[in-house]
Structures are given as C-alpha cells and as structure tokens.
mmCIF file of C-alpha atoms in Angstrom:
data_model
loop_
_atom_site.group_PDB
_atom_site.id
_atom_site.type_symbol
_atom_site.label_atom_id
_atom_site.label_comp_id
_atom_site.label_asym_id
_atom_site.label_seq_id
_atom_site.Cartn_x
_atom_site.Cartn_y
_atom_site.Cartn_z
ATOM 1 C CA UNK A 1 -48.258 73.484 -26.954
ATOM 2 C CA UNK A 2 -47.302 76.158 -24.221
ATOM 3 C CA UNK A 3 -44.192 77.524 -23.701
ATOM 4 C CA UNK A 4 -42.201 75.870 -21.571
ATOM 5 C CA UNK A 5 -39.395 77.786 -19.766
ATOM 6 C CA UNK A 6 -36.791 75.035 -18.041
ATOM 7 C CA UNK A 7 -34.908 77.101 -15.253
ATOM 8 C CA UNK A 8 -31.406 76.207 -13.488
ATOM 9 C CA UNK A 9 -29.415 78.144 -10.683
ATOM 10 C CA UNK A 10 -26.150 77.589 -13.183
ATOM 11 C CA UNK A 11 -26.422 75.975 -16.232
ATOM 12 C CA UNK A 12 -22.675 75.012 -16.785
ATOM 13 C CA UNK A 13 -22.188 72.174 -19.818
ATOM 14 C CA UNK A 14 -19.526 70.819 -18.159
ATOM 15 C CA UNK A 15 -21.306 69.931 -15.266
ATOM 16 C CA UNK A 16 -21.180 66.241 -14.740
ATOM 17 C CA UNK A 17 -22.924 65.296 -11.126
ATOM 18 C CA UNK A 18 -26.205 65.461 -9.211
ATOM 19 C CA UNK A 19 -28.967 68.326 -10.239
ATOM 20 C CA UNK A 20 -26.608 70.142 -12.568
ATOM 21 C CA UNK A 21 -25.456 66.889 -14.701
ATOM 22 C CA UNK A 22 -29.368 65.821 -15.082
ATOM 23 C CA UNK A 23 -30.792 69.659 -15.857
ATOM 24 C CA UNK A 24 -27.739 69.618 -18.563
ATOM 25 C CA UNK A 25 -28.579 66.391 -19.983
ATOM 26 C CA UNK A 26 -31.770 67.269 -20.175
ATOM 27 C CA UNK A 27 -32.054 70.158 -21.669
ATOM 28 C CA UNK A 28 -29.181 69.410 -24.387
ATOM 29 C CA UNK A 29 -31.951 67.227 -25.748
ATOM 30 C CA UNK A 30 -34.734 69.663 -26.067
ATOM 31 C CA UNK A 31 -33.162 72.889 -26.427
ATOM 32 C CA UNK A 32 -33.592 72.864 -29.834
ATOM 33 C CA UNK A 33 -37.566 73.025 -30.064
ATOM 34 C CA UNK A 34 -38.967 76.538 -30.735
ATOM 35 C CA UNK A 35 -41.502 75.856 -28.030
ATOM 36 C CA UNK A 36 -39.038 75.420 -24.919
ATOM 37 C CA UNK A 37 -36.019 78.141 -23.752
ATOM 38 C CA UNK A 38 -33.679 77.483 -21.225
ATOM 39 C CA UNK A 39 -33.105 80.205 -18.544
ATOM 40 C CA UNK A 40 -30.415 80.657 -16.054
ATOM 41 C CA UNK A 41 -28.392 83.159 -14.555
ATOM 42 C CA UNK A 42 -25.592 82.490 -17.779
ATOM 43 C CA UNK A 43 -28.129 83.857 -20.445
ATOM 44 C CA UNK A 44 -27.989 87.251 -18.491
ATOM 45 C CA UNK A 45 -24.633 87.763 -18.142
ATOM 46 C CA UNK A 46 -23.912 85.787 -14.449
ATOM 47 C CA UNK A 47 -26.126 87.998 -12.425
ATOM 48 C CA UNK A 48 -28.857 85.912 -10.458
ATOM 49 C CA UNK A 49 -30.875 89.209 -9.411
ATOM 50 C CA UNK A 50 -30.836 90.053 -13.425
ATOM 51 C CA UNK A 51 -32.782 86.448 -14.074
ATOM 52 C CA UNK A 52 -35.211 86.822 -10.906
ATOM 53 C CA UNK A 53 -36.294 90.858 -13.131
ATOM 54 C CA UNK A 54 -36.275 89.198 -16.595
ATOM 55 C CA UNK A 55 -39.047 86.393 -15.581
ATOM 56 C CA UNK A 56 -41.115 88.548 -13.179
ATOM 57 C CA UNK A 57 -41.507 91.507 -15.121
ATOM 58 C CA UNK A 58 -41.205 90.097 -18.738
ATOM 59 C CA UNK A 59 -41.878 86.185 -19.063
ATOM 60 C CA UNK A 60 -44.425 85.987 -16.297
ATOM 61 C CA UNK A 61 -46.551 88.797 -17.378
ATOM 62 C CA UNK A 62 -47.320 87.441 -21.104
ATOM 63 C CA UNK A 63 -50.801 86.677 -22.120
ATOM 64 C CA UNK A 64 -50.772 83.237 -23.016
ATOM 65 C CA UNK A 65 -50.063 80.310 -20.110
ATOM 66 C CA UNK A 66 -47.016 78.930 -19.733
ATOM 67 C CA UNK A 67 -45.110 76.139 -18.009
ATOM 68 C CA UNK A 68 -42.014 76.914 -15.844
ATOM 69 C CA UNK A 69 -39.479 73.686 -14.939
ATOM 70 C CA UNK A 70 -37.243 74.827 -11.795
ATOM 71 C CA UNK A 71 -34.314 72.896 -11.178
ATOM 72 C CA UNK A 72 -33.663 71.883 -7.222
ATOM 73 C CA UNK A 73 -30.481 72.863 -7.626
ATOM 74 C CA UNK A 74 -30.153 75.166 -4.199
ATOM 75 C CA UNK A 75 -33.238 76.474 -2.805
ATOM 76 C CA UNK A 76 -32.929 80.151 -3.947
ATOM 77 C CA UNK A 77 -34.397 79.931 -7.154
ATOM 78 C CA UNK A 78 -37.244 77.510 -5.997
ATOM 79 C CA UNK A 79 -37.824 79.858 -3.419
ATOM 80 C CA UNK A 80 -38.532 82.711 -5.604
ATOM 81 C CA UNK A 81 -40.568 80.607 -8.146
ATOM 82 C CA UNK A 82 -43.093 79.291 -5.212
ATOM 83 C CA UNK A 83 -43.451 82.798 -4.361
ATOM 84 C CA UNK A 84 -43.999 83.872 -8.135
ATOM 85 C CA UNK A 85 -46.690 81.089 -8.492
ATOM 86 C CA UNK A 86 -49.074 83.215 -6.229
ATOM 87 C CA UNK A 87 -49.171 85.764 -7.622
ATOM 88 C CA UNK A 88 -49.103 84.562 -11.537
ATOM 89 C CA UNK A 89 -51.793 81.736 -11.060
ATOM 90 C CA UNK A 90 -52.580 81.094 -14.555
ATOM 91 C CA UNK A 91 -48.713 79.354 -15.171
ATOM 92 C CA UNK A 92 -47.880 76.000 -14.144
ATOM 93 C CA UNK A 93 -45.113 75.401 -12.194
ATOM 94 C CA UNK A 94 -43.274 71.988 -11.730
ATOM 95 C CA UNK A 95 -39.820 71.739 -9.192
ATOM 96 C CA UNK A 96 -37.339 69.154 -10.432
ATOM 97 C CA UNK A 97 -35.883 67.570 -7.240
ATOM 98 C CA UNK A 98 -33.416 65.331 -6.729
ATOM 99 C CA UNK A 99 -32.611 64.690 -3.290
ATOM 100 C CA UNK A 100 -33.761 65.676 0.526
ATOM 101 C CA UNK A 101 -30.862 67.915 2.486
ATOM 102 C CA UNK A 102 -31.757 66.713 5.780
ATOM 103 C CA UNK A 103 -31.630 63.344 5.247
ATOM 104 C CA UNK A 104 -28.293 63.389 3.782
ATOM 105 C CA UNK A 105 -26.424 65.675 6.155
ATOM 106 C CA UNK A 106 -27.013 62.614 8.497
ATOM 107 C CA UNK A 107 -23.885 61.243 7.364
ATOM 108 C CA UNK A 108 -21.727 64.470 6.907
ATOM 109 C CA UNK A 109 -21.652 66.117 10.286
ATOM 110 C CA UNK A 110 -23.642 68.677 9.002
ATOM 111 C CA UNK A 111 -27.053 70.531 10.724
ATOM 112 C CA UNK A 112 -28.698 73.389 8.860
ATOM 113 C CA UNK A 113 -32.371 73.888 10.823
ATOM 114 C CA UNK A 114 -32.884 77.232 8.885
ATOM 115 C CA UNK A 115 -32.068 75.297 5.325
ATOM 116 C CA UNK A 116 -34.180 72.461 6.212
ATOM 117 C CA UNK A 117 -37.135 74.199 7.471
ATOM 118 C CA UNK A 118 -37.247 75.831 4.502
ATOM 119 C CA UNK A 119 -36.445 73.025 2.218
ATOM 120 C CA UNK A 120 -39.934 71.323 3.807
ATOM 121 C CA UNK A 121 -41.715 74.557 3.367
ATOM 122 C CA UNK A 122 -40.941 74.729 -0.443
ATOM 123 C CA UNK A 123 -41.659 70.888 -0.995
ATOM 124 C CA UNK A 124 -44.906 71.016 1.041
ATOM 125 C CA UNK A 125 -46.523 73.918 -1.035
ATOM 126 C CA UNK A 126 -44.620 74.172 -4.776
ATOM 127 C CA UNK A 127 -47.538 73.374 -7.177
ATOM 128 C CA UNK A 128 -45.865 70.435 -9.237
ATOM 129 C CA UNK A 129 -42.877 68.652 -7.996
ATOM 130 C CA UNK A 130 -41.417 65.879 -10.317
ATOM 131 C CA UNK A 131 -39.222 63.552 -8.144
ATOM 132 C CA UNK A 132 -36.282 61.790 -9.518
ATOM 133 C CA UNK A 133 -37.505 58.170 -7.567
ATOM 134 C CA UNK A 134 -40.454 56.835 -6.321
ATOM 135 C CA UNK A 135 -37.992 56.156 -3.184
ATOM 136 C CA UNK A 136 -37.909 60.101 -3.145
ATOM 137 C CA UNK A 137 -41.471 60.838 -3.723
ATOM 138 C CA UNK A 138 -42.560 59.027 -0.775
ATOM 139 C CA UNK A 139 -40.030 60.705 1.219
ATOM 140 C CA UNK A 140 -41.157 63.642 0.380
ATOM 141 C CA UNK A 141 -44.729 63.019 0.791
ATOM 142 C CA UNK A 142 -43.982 61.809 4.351
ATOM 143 C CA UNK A 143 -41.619 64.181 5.931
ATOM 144 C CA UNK A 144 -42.692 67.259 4.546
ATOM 145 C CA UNK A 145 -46.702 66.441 4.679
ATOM 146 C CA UNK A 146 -47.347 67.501 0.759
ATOM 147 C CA UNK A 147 -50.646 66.722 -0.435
ATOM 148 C CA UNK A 148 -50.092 68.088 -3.814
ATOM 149 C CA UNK A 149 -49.098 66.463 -7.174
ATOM 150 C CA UNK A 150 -46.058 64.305 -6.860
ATOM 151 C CA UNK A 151 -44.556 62.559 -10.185
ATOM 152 C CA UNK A 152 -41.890 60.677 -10.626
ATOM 153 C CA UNK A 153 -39.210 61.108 -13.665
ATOM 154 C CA UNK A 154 -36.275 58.220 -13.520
ATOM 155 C CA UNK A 155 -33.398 59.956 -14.591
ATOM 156 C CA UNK A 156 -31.612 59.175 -17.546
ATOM 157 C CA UNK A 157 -28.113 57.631 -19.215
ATOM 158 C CA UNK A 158 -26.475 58.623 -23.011
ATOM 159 C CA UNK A 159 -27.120 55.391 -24.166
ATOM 160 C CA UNK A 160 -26.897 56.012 -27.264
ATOM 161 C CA UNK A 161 -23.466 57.303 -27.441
ATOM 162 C CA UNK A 162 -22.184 53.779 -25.821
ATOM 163 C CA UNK A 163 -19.981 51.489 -27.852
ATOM 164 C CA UNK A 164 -22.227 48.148 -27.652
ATOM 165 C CA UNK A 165 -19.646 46.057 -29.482
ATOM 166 C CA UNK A 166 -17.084 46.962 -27.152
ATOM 167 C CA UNK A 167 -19.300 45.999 -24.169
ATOM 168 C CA UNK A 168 -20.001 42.801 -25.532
ATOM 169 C CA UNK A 169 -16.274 41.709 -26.545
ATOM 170 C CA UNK A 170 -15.503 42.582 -23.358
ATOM 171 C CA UNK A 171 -18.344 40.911 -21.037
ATOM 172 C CA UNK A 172 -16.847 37.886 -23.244
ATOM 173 C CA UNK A 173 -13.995 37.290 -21.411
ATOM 174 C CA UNK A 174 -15.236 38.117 -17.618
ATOM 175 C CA UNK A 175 -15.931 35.870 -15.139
ATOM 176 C CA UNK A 176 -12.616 33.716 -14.037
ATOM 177 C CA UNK A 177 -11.823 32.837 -10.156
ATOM 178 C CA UNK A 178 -12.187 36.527 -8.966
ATOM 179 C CA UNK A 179 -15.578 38.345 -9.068
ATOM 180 C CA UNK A 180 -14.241 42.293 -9.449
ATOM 181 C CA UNK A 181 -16.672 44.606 -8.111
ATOM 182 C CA UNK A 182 -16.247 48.315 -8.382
ATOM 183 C CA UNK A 183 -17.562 51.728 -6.158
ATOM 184 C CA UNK A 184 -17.656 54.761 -8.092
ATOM 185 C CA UNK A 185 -19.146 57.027 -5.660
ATOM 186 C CA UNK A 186 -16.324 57.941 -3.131
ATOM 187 C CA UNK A 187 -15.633 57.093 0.525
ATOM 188 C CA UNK A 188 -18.401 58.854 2.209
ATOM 189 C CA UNK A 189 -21.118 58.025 5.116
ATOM 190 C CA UNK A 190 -23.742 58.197 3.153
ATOM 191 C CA UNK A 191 -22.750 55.940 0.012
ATOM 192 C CA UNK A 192 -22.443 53.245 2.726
ATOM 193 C CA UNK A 193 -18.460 52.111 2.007
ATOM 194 C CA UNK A 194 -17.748 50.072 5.150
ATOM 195 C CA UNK A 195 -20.408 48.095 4.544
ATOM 196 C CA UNK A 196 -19.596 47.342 1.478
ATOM 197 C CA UNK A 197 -15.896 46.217 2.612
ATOM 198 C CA UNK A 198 -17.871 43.900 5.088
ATOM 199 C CA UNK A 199 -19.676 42.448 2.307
ATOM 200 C CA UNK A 200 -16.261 41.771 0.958
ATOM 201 C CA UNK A 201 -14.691 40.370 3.399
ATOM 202 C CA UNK A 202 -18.477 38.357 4.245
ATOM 203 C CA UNK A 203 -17.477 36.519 0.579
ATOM 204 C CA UNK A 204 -13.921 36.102 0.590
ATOM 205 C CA UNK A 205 -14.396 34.008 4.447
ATOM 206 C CA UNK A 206 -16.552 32.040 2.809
ATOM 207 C CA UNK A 207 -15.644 28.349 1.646
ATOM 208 C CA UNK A 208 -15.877 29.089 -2.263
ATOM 209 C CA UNK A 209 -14.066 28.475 -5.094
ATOM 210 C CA UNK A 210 -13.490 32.080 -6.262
ATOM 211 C CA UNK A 211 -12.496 35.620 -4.754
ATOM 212 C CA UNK A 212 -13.778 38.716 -4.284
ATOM 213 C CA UNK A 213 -12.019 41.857 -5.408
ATOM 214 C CA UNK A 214 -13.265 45.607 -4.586
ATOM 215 C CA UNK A 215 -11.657 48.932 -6.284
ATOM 216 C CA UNK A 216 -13.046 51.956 -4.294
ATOM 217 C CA UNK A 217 -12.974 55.563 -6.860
ATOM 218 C CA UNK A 218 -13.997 58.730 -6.255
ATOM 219 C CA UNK A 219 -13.213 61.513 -3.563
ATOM 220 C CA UNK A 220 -14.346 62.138 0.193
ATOM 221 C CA UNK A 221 -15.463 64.594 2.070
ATOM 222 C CA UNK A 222 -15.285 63.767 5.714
ATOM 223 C CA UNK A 223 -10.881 63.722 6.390
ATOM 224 C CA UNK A 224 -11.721 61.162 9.492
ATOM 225 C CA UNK A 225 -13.961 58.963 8.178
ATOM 226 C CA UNK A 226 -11.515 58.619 4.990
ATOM 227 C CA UNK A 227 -8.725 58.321 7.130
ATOM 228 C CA UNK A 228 -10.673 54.898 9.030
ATOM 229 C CA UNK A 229 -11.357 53.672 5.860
ATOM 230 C CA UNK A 230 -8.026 53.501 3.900
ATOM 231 C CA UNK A 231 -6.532 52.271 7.259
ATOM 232 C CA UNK A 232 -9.409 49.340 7.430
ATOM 233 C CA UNK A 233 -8.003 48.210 4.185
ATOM 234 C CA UNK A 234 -4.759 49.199 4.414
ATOM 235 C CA UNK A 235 -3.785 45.311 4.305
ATOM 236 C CA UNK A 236 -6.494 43.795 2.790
ATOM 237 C CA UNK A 237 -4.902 43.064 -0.536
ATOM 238 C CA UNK A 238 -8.539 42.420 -1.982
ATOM 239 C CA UNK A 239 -9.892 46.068 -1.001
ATOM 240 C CA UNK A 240 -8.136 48.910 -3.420
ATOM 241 C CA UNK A 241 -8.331 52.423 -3.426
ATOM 242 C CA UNK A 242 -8.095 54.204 -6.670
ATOM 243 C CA UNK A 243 -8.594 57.948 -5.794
ATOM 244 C CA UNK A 244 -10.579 60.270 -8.327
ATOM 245 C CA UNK A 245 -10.519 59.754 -11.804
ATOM 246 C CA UNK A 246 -12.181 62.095 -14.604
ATOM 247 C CA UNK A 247 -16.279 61.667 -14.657
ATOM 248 C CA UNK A 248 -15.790 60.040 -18.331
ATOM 249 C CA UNK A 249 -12.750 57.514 -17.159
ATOM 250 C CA UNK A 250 -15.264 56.259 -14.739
ATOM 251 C CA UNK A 251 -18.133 55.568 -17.591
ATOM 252 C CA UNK A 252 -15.732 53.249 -19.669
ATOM 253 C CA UNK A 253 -14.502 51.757 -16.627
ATOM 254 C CA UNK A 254 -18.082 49.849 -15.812
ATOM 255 C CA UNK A 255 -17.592 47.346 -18.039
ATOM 256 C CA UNK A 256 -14.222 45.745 -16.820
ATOM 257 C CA UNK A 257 -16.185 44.788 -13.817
ATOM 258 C CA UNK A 258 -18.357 41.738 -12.654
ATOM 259 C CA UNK A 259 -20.721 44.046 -10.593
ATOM 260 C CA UNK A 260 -21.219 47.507 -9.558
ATOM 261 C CA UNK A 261 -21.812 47.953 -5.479
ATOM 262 C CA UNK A 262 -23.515 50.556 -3.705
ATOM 263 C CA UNK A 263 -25.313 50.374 -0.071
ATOM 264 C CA UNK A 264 -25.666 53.515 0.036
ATOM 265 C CA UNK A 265 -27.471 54.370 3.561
ATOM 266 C CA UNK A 266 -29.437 56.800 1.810
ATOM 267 C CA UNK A 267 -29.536 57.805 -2.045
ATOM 268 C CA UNK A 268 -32.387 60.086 -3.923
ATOM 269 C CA UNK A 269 -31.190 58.053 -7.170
ATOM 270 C CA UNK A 270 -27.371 57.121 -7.738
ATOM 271 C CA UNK A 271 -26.495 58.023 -11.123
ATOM 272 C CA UNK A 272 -23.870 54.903 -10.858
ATOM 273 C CA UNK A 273 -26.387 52.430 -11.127
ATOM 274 C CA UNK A 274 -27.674 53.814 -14.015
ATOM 275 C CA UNK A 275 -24.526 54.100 -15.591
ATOM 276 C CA UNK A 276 -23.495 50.945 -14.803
ATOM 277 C CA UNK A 277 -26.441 49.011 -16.007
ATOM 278 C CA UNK A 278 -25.635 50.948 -19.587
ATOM 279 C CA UNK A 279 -22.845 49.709 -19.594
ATOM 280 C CA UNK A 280 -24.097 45.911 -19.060
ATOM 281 C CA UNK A 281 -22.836 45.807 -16.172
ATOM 282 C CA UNK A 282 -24.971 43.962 -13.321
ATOM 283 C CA UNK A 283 -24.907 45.824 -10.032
ATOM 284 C CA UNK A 284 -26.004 45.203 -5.550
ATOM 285 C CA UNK A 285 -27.611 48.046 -4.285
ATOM 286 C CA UNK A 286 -28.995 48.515 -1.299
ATOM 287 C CA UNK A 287 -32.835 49.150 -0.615
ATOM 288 C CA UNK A 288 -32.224 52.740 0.371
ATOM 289 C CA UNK A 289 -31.370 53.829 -3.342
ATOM 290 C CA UNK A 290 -34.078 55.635 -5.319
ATOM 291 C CA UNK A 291 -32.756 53.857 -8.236
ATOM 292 C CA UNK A 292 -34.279 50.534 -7.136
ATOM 293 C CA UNK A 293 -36.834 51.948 -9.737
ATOM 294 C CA UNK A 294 -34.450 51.136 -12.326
ATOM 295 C CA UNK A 295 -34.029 47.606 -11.552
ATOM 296 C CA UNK A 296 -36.881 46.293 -10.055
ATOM 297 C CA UNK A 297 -38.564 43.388 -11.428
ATOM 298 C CA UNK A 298 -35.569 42.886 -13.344
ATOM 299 C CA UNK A 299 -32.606 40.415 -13.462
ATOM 300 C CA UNK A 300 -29.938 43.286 -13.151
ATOM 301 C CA UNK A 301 -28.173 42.013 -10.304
ATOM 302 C CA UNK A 302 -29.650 41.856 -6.321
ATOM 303 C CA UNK A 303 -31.352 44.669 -3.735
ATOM 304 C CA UNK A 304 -29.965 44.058 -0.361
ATOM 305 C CA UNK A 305 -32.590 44.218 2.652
ATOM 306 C CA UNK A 306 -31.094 47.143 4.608
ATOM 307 C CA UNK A 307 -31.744 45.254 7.767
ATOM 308 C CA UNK A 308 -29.372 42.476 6.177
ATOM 309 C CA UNK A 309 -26.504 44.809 5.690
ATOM 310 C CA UNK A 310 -27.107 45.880 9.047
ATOM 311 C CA UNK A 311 -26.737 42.456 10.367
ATOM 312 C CA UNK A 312 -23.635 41.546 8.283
ATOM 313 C CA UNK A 313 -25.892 39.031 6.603
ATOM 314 C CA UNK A 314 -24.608 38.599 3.301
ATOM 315 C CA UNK A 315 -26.472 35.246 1.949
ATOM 316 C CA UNK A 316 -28.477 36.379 -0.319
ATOM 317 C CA UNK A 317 -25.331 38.024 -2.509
ATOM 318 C CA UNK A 318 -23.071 34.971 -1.535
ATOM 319 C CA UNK A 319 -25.659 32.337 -2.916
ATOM 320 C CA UNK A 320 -25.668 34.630 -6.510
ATOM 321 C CA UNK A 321 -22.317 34.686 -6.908
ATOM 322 C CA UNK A 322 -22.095 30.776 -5.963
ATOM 323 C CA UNK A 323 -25.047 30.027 -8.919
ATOM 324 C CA UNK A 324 -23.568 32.744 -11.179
ATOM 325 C CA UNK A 325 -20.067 30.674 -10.798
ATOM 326 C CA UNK A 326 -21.534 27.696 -11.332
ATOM 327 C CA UNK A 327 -23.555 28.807 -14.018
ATOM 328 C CA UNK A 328 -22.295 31.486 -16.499
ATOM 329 C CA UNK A 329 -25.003 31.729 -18.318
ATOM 330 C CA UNK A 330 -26.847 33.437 -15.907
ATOM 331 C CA UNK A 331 -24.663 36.028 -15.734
ATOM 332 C CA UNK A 332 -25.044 36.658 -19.709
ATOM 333 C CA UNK A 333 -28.650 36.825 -19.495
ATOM 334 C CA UNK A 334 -28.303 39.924 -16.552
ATOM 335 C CA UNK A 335 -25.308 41.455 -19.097
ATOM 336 C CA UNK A 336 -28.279 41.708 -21.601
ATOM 337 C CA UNK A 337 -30.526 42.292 -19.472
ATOM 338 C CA UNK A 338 -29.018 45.181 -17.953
ATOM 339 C CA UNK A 339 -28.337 46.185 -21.699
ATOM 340 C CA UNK A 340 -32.287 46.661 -22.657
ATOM 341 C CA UNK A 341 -32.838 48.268 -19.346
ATOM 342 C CA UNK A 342 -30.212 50.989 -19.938
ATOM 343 C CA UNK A 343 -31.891 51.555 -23.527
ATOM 344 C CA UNK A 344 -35.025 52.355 -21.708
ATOM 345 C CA UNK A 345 -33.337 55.179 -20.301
ATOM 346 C CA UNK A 346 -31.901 57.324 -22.883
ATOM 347 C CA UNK A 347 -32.493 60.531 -22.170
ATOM 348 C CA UNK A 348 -34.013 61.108 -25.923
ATOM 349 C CA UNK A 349 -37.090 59.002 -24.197
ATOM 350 C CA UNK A 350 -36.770 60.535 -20.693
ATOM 351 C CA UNK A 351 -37.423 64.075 -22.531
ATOM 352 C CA UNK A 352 -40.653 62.393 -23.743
ATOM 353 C CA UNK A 353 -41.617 61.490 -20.768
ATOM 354 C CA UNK A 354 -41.075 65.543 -19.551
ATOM 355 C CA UNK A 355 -42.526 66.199 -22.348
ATOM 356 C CA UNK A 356 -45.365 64.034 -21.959
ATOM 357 C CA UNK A 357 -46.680 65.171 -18.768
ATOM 358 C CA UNK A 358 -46.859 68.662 -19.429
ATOM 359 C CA UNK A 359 -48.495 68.067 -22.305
ATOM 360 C CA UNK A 360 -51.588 65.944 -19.759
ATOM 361 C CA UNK A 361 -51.154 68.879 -17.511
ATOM 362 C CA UNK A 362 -52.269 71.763 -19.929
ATOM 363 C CA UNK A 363 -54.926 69.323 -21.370
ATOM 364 C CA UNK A 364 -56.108 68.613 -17.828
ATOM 365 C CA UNK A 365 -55.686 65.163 -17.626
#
C-alpha cells in the first residue's frame, strides 16, 4: 500500500462541525496504521508556511508514490496542493470537499467574487475530488465545468458509541397527541427555518386529532433575520426557541423527538440528519440536502419536493403523520429502520470506503 498523507488546515480534536468535525472523525479512526500520517499546521508547531516547506521539500520529493488527502477546509491549502500536483506528477492527489461557498453565501448577505472564482478554479482542475453527496458532486460538476474524477464519500456518525437500549426504551413511550419535531441547525437562511414554521403551522390548521410541536436549537448568524424569526413565533405557543446547547447535548437530544426537520434551501450534507437517523430518530428533509443519499430508498421519514415547500404545500407530510397516528406501527418499523441505516454509517466502515478507493486508484482500477 502507498503512503497516504491525510492533510487539514487545523486539525483541532475538539472540533465538532462541518470540514473540521468530519477530517477529525476521520482520521481518529485510521491514525493508527503505519501506512497513513496525518499532517497539519499543529504537527509543526502552528506555523502554516512551516507545513507548506515540510511537504514540498521533504514528503513530496521521496522515491516511492504516494497519496495526499487535502481537506476543503479553506482554500489555502488546496490551493497550494493543486499547484504541487504539477509539478510532482507521480503522487495522487484527492480534495475532500464538503460544500460550495457561492451557493451558500446566497443566504448570508455575503459576495466574495475573488473567493469564488477561485473556489471554481481549484474544483475544475484538482486531480481527485471526493464529494461528501452525490447532491454535491453534481453541483460541482455543473457549475464549475470539471471533467475529472468525481467520487462520492457519505459522511459518517459514531454509531458505535450510541446507547441502543436507551434509544429503544425511549422510542417506547413516543407518540401521544403531539408529534415533537426538533431543528438542530440554528436560525439561518440557508437551513430554511421559516419554512419549516410554515410547515408547522400547515399541520396544526389542519382538522386532526393531534398537534404539532417544533423546538428550534442552535445559533444565528444574520441579527435581522433572527430578530423576524423569534418575533414570528413570539406567540405561537407550539414554535420554541431553545438557543445553543453543547454539540454533545444536541446528540442525546434526537431521540426525545418524533422527527427531525430540515428544509434547508441548500445543504452539501447536514450532519443532523445523520445524527438523527443514529439515533432512530425518523427525520423531513428537504430535496436540497446532500444527505438525501442517506435516506433514499429508505423508510426513514419523507423528502419534501422543494417546489412544495415553496408553495406551502404540505400534504405529503400531513398525510404521514395522519397514517403514522393511525398506525403506530409504522412508525416502529422507520425507528428501526433508521437504526440499520445509521449502522451503515459508522465511520469504522466509512474509513473503508477511503480506504478502499485509494487502494483501486494505485491499482488502476
């Protein structure tokens, strides 16, 4: 096997979202192997310009071939690896990526031409990029015109460190008159948050039997648009706002809840879902989520048209929650469901699958 050298802008272990949290994950499970070292700007002391030295004029120079991972965390590091692949042909390089700047800084008031220009450059010509969706690997393909190889890693979950028991005493006693669905991802534009209060509200004016609760946690990062939002549901006594709570509060918080909800107007991945399947928890996503990969073609809850959460037109989600209702059982056949599908995920097998293609890569398959 070649050495592989997995490379991060910071690797901090007590990272816990987006590039970092994966990259740590990640790594944790395979920095043990004598074939594979982890390099950052932390193994040399901090200093950035001390990393870029150590793999231009020591690692890429060696005899044998290796394989470098970047992590797209920033665009400095991939920068300097794309350029590094020229002139070191005989390595292969692969670009972990995780999300697409300019699509998200739709929603945040944000416009960086110089960042995104180069963002398209680096995606159009890096040798190997491994994409954290298919929803992402398309996007890429499309916007930045990149005809070469494109795979697709799913993310993973610590699975194995859940307490299964507990989920399943607890799943137990769910379901009464109230469905309680919970966002974990903030009030932001992009995660989608006043749609998901219409969906609410969509239920609750319905003529059924039950109710519909939402509790909204995480942070924000547009004052306005937060502002809006807590006064949209300032007396809605079904709509709560919990605030930011610890990364690991959040994780044993899945299972107290019916159904995770995020229609998100535009997501790479969403970690949440993930999370919250794991945790046997069933979840309503919207079709602009790169972790529709995740739940496709399985019963782990519904994917919203994003043309029907345009139009308000909450049917499809009504008419589960009306059959789950009448019909519990159901709903303990998506709780183990989502269950098996979390397993599939641990990130011992998502290192196989890393470890997997780079192994069909050197052989040349």
């Amino acid at each position: 096997m070649s050495k592989i050298y997995f490379l991060n802008w910071h690797n901090n272990h007590k990272g816990n979202y987006g590039p970092t949290q994966i990259f740590n994950n990640l790594t944790k499970n395979l920095e043990k192997d004598k074939d594979i070292e982890i390099l950052c700007p932390e193994t040399f002391n901090g200093s950035f310009n001390d990393l870029i030295k150590e793999i231009f004029f020591k690692y890429l120079p060696k005899k044998d071939k290796s394989i470098f991972v970047v992590n797209g965390e920033g665009l400095k590091l991939p920068f300097f690896m794309l350029l590094f692949s020229k002139i070191f042909r005989k390595h292969e390089y692969f670009l972990m990526y995780h999300g697409l700047r300019e699509e998200e800084d739709k929603y945040s008031g944000i416009s960086s031409p110089k960042y995104y220009y180069l963002e398209r450059n680096i995606l159009k010509n890096f040798p190997n990029i491994i994409c954290v969706s298919s929803f992402l690997r398309n996007l890429i393909i499309s916007r930045c015109k990149r005809s070469k190889k494109t795979y697709v890693i799913n993310s993973g979950v610590n699975y194995s460190s859940i307490d299964k028991k507990s989920l399943e005493d607890n799943h137990d006693i769910k379901l009464t008159k109230e469905f309680k669905f919970i966002i974990s991802g903030g009030i932001k534009k992009v995660k989608g948050i006043d749609k998901a209060i219409n969906m609410i509200k969509a239920i609750n004016s319905s003529q059924n039997e039950f109710i519909a609760i939402l509790d909204i946690y995480g942070g924000y990062d547009d004052e306005a648009y937060y502002k809006d939002i807590l006064n949209s549901i300032d007396k809605n006594s079904y709509i709560n706002y919990k605030g930011e709570v610890p990364k690991e509060i959040i994780n044993s918080l899945y299972k107290d809840y019916d159904f995770l909800v995020a229609l998100s107007n535009f997501d790479s991945y969403n970690m949440t879902v993930l999370e919250s399947v794991s945790s046997g928890t069933p979840v309503i996503i919207s079709d602009n989520i790169g972790a529709c990969d995740v739940i496709k073609d399985n019963n782990l809850g519904c994917i919203l048209k994003s043309s029907d959460i345009t139009s308000e037109n909450f049917v499809d989600i009504i008419n589960l929650l009306q059959e789950i209702y009448r019909n519990k059982d159901k709903y303990s056949i998506m709780i183990n469901e989502c269950l098996k599908a979390g397993k599939k995920y641990d990130w011992n097998i998502v290192k196989n699958s890393y470890i997997n293609l780079f192994t069909k890569v050197k052989e040349g398959r």
